Coordinates of C-alpha atoms in Angstrom, one line a residue:
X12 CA 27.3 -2.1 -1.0
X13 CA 25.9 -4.2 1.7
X14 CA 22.9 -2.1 1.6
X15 CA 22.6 -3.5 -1.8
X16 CA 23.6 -7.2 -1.3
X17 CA 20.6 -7.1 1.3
X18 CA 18.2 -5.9 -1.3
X19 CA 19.4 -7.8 -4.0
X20 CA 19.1 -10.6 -1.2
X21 CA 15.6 -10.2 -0.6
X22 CA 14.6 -10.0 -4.5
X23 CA 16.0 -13.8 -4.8
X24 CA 14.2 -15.0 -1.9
X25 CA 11.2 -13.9 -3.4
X26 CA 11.8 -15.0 -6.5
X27 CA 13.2 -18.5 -4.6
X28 CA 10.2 -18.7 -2.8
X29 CA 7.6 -19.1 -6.0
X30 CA 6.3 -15.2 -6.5
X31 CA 9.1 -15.7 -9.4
X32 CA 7.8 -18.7 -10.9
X33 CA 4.9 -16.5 -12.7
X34 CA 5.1 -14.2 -15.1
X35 CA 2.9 -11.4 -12.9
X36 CA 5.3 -12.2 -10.2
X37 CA 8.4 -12.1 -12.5
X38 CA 7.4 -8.8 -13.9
X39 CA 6.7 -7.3 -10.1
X40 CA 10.7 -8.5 -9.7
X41 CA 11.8 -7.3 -12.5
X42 CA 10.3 -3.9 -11.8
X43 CA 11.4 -4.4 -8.0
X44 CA 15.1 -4.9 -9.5
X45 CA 14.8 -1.4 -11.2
X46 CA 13.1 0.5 -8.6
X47 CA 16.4 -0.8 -6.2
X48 CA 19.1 -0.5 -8.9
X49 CA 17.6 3.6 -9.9
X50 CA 17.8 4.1 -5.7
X51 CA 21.3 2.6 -6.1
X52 CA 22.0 5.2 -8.8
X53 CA 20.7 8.2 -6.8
X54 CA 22.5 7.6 -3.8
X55 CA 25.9 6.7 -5.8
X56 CA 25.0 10.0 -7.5
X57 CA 25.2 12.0 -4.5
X58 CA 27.8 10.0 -3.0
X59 CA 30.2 8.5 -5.7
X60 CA 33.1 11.3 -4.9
X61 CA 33.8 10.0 -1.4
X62 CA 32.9 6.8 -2.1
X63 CA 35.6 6.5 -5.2
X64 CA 37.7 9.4 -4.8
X65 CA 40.9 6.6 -4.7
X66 CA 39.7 4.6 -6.7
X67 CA 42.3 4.2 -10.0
X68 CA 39.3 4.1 -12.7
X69 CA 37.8 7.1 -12.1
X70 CA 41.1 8.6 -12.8
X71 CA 41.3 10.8 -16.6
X72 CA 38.7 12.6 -16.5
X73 CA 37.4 14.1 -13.6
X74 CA 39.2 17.3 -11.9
X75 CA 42.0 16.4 -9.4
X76 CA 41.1 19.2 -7.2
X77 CA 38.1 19.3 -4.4
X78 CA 34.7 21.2 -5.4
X79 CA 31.3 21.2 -6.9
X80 CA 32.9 20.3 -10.6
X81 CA 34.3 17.1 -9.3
X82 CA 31.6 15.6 -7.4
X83 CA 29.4 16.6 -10.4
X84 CA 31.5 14.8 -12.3
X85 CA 32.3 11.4 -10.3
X86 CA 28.3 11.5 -10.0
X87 CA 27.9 10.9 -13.3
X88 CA 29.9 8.7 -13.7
X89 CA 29.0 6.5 -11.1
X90 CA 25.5 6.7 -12.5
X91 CA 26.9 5.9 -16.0
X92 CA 28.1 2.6 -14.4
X93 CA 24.6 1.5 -12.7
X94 CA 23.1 2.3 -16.4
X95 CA 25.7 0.2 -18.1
X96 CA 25.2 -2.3 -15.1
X97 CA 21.7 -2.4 -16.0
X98 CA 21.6 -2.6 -19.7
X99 CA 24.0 -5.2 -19.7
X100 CA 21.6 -7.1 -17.5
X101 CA 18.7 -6.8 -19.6
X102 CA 20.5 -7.8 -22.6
X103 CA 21.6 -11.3 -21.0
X104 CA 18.3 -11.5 -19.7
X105 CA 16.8 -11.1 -22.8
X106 CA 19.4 -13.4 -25.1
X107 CA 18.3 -15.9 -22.4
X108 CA 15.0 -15.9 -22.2
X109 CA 15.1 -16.3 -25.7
X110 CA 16.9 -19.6 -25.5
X111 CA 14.8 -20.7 -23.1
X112 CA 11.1 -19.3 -22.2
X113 CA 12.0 -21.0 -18.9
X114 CA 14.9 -18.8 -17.8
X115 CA 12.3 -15.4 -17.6
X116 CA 10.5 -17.1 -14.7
X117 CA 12.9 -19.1 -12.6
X118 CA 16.5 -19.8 -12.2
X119 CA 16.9 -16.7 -9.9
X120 CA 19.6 -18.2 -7.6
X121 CA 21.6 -17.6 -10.7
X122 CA 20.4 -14.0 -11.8
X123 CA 20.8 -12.2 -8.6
X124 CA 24.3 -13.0 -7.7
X125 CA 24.8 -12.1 -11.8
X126 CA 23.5 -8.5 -11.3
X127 CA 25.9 -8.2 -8.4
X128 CA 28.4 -9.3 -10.5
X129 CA 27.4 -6.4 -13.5
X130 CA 27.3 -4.0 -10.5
X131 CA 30.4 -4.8 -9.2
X132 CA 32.8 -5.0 -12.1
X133 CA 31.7 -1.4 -14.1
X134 CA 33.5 0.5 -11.0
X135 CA 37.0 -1.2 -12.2
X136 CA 36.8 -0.1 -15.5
X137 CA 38.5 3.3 -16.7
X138 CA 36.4 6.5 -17.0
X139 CA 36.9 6.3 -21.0
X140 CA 34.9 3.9 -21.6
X141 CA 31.9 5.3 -19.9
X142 CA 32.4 8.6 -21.5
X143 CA 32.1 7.1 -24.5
X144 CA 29.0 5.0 -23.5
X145 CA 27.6 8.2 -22.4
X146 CA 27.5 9.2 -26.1
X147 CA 25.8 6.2 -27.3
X148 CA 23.3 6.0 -24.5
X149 CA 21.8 9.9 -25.4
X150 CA 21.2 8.1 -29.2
X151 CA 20.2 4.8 -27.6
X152 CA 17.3 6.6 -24.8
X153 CA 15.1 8.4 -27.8
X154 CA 14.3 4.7 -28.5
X155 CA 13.5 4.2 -24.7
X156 CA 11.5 6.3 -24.5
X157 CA 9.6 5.8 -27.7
X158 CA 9.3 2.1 -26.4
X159 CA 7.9 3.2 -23.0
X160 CA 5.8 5.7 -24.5
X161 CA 4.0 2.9 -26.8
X162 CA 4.3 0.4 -23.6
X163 CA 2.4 2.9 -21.7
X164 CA 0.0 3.8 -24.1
X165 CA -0.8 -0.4 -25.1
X166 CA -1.5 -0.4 -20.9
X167 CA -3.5 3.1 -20.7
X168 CA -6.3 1.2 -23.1
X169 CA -6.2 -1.5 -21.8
X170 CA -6.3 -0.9 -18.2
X171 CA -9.3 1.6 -19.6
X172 CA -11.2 -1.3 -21.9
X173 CA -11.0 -3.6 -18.6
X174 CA -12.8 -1.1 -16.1
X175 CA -15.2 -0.5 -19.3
X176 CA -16.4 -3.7 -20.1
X177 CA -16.8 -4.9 -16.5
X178 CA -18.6 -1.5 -16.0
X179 CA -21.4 -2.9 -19.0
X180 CA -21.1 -6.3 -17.1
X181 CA -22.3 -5.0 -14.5
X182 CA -24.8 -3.0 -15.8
X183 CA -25.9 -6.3 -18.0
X184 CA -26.6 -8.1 -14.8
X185 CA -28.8 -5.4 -13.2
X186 CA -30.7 -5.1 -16.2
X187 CA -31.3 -8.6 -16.2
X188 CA -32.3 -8.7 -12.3
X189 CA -34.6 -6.0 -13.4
X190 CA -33.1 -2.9 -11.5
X191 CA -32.1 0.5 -13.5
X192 CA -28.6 0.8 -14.0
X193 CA -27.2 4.5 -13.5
X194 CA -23.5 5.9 -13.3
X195 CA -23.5 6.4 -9.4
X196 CA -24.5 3.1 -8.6
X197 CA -21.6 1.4 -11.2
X198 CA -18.7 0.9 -8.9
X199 CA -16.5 0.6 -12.0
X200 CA -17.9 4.1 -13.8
X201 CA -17.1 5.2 -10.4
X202 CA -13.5 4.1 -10.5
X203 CA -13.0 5.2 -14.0
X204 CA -14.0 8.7 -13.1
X205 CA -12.2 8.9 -10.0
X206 CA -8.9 7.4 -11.7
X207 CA -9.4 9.5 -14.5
X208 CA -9.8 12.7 -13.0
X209 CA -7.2 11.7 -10.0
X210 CA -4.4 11.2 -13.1
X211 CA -5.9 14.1 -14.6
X212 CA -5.5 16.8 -11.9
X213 CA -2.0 15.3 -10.6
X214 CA -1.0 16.0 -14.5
X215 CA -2.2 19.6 -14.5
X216 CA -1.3 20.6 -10.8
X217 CA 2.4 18.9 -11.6
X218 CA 2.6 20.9 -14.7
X219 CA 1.3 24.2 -13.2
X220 CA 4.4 23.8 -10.1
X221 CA 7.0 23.6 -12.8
X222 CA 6.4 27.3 -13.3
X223 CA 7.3 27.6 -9.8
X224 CA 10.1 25.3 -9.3
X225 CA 11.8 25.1 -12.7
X226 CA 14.3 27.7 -13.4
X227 CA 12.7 31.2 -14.9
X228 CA 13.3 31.0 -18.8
X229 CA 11.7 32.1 -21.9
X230 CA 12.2 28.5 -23.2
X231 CA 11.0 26.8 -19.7
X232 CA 7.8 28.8 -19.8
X233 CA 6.9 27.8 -23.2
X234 CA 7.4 24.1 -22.9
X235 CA 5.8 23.7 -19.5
X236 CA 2.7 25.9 -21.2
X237 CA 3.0 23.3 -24.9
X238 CA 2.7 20.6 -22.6
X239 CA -0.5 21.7 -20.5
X240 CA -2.0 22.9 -23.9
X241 CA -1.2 19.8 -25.3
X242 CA -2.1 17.4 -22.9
X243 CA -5.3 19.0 -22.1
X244 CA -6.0 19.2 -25.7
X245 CA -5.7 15.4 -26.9
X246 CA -7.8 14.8 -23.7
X247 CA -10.7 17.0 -24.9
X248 CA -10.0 15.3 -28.1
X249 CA -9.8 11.7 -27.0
X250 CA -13.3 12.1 -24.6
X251 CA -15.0 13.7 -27.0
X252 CA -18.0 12.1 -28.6
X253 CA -16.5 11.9 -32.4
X254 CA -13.6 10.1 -30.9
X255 CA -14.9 8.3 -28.3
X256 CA -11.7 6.8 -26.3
X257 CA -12.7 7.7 -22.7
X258 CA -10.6 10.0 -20.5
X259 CA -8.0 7.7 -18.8
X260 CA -5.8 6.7 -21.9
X261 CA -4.9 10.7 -22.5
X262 CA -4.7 11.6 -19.0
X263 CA -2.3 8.5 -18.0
X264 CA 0.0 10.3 -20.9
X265 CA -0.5 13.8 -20.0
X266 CA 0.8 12.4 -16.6
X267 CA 3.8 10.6 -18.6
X268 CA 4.7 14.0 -20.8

């Protein structure tokens, strides 16, 4: 916990000290906030059964007796907590930034000590609640991840327009100095291939170690090999010439998938 107060500490004297008062900077927070809250998670995951053994609301559930079932169990849900933490963080964020634009950007002295608060509190509230919230949040993450799929997607063209058109800038301005543009001497086509093909091959050597590190099933097997075919496919498709949407949108999401 003091591990956390620290971090949490740090993200609001950032925030304090103007990175917070842009949206970039909010954003970088905001994503800073998650990255430390999902840590949180993992080590409360791992940890959670000595950590709230005694503790009465984690009573009702779980097993009594010592083993692998009952720290699987108080893992869960201690990470149930962090998620509910979370969400009900995002929600007040987002009810108050709709009141007021201004509230997205600034008043972090206020929003920091509130997370602590929606990370404190979950961990006195009974078990049954959270097994219910459990439930709900299996429904609730198809639409998260449709959401982030379109999010990533909407940045995947246009992180891949931006390189593009300063890629023909550049080769505008050499035209116009009178020297002959070529790929190898665009820094930007440069980048875009290198990015591309990085994303690319990270994709397909990640997929290819599933078969290695993934428990042996039939139904294993055949996803792992529906996503390579997949994801290699829509990347033909994408860079071909009748479709003509470059190779960087599809390989960012054959990374995602």
């Amino acid at each position: 916990m003091g591990c956390c107060m620290s971090c949490c500490g740090m993200v609001c004297k950032v925030g304090c000290c103007g990175a917070g008062k842009t949206k970039t900077g909010s954003k970088l927070i905001y994503l800073l906030i998650m990255f430390l809250v999902v840590l949180l998670g993992i080590l409360i995951r791992v940890y959670s059964a000595d950590m709230f053994g005694g503790l009465f609301s984690f009573d009702g559930i779980c097993p009594d007796e010592g083993g692998e079932g009952r720290d699987l169990c108080f893992g869960m849900m201690g990470v149930y907590r962090v998620s509910w933490a979370l969400f009900t963080f995002f929600i007040v964020m987002a009810v108050c930034t709709f009141a007021w634009r201004g509230f997205h950007t600034g008043m972090w002295f206020c929003k920091i000590p509130l997370l602590l608060v929606f990370l404190f509190y979950p961990f006195f509230v009974p078990n049954d609640f959270f097994d219910v919230y459990a439930q709900v949040a299996r429904v609730g993450s198809i639409l998260f991840l449709l959401l982030q799929a379109l999010i990533l997607i909407d940045f995947a063209y246009d992180l891949s327009e931006g390189i593009l058109a300063r890629a023909d800038a550049y080769d505008q301005k050499l035209d116009a100095e009178g020297y002959e543009a070529n790929c190898c001497g665009n820094m930007w086509r440069v980048c875009y291939a290198v990015l591309s093909f990085g994303v690319l091959l990270a994709a397909l050597g990640g997929s290819i170690a599933l078969y290695f590190v993934a428990p042996t099933c039939t139904l294993n097997t055949f996803f792992i090999s529906q996503t390579i075919a997949l994801g290699m496919g829509y990347t033909v498709l994408s860079a071909s010439a009748k479709v003509g949407k470059g190779l960087l949108p599809p390989a960012i999401m054959f990374a995602h998938s």
